[in-house]
Structure formats: structure tokens, C-alpha cells
């Protein structure tokens, strides 16, 4: 049988010969074999404890090229991709890592050196995936987003998600479903593309908005325009259901709802974002006086904080237990008008990212009408969370009889000024320190935001 370096087969355990034991591995290691013996291992299987292959390959197979795995993330990715493309040798199948590792191999290259490198890369990739080693490719430096068309509301929706490993993992997992029918998952691919461009741009800690959309004669990469391209693709899709996306401006709370609704519509019941983002709470209540039952449920990607919580001083009081969250003290029985209810059945699923939404009136008279404490540490029915991001919205004003605008971060409107839109910034906890993301700039947060509107997204992440 003639094999070329351009082909390889994957073998399962059903087609293998008698496994080689641990003692056999110790007697003859791969790197000690000559080329003919190496190629003769057509359908052999090796069994060894799952932690040993990694150390064995690092010490004996990868050899001098080990330093390539210790390069920066960007260089390491390029090195591994190069090895995957250029070297063809073995395909490994890892089975039942909890007990032992089965490594099936078949030689497909006459180059012994290339085979060793390919074998090492393949095995390490599969072992790391099976052992749940962190392989999620996150952004490198905290950067903002370009804002060419008054679309600052993208920042408080996507930057907190792009810096959450659970969301990025869900984004990768969704690819398995979306790849079956790409035309049906265009919005997903747009969000995935936006994340990839953001991640690429984040390798430059000095990322700024310096190019302009349209034909440009300036050579070189334009990460700000690549990000903007995917932002506009998403808006074109959302515009099909909401014509307001055809014009500049918008608010993050509405944008969050529309983005989440689009994702859920695409994936349906097999939604890979369910565990990361969806709060699912269903209860069956019974009236203590007449035993009349009624249901209460919340199944969505955010928890709205509205006027009904005015009697609470802190978010911790609301989320302390199911009774306070449901406001059972304010419930009235439809049958006997009684107000004493008990929970007789419940279903609760708390996501790893918990988003609270304050959607105030379109006025700036009360920047925090709820006067509700949003604590750094939150206990949600016994599950600990920490606050890691929240949005801040401002009205933009134009000076009377002038095109000059007032800086919304520092100035409120004055008599005669006209509201010209909304500007949104994000405060995010990055590497233990709070930072403000304001368009493409990373700033020190203000101690107080005196002109903020009563409109916010607040992000909490589960403490693992």
C-alpha cells in the first residue's frame, strides 16, 4: 500500500491490534526507533496513564522545538498552525482519559522528523482538549470599539461578553451547529466575526480609531475598519425587524434584547448559549387560604429591575431568596384576594453570566430613580456572583443655535440646549482594576457620573 504525506487515516479502537503495554513503552520509545520501524507501526495502540503522554512528548518528542510552545500567544498560534499545515504523520484518537489514554497511529509520511513533530502537535491538542486545559483564545489587551456612526451602544453589549470565557466558549461551541447550514446562521457568523476581529485588534494595546470608512489609499491593515464592517453587518440584519437601526444612535438595553432574541431565534432548542446567558425560573405557587394555584416564571437573558423593587435598598435583598425576588408579599390571590403564598414547586437554572437591566424613562430628571445598591458581590439564591461590568448612558446636547456639542461625560444640558442623541460608556473590571471603555479609549473611571441616565446593563459573573 502506497501512502503519501498528503493523506492520513483516523483509526478507532475496533480496528486495532493488541495494545502495547506500559512496560513495552518503557522498553522502546518512539524517538529511539529507526525510520523503518517507525513506519511499520500501522495499527498499533499504546496505553498509558493520561498524564504521562504530555510529559513524554515534551521531553522526548518535541525536543528542541519545545520553545515554540512557550512563545507569546500570537506567535505560538502561528507556529502550531504552520506545523498542522506542513507536517503530516499521525492522527491520534484519545479515549476515556479518566482511566487511560489510547493513542492510535498510522504512518503516512516517509519523513521521520516531520512525523515526530506532527505527532506531538496532534497529541498535545487532543490531550489538552480532553483534560479541559484552557484553550479558549481570549483577547490580549483591553480595547474599545470604533464609533464612526454614533453606535457607542455596541460597547456595553459586546465588550463584557468578549471578556467572559463562558461566552467565548459558547461562541466556539455554537460553530458545531452553525457550520451545518451557514446561510441559516448569518447573524451568529457576524457576531463570531466581530469577536475574532476584536481579538486580533487586541494584540495592539494602543488600538485606536484612526481610519475612515470608504475607499482608502492608505496601505496596511485597518483593524478599526474590519471591526466596523462586522458591526454594520449586524445592524443590517437587525434593521429587518427594527427600522430604527437604519439611523445613527440607539440604547444598549434595546440592543441587548434584540441581539439575544436574534441568537435564540437561530438556535432554538439546542442553543449553546443557554447555560451562559439564560436565566430560567419557574414556580408553582399555592394560596395559603384557599389552595388556589398560580404560576410565576422568568425565562430570558436578563432580569429587569423596575419600579416594583423600589422598597429594596440593595440588589442583594432582592436576590436573597425566591420569595423576595417574586415579591410574594405583594401577590394577591385571584380567587380569595389573599396575599399569603407558598412555593410548592420550582425549577431554577442560573446562568454563568447574569445580566440585570434598568430601562428608565426617556428623561434625565432622575439618573437613578431606583436608588438601588448594585453590590460588587451578589448572592443569587445561594450562588455567589461578582459584578464585572456596567454601562453608563448620557444624553448628548447641542448648544442652542449652534452645532457645538457638550461633552456628555462632564456636562449636562443647559436651558435652550437640544438633545442630540445618547452616548454610552462601559466600566469593566479588568485584571482586578476598574477601567472605563469610552469608544476606542481606555480611561480611568470617574468617581461619580453626575449626568448619567436611568438606563443600564449590569453584568455579574458566577464565582467558580
Tab-separated table of C-alpha atoms in Angstrom, residues 8 95 211 265 272 275 414:
chain	number	residue	atom	x	y	z
A	8	UNK	CA	-3.910	10.233	6.726
A	95	UNK	CA	-10.447	7.629	24.564
A	211	UNK	CA	-9.089	55.203	9.625
A	265	UNK	CA	-34.252	32.530	17.177
A	272	UNK	CA	-25.317	26.637	23.070
A	275	UNK	CA	-26.068	27.872	30.181
A	414	UNK	CA	-28.413	73.858	29.919
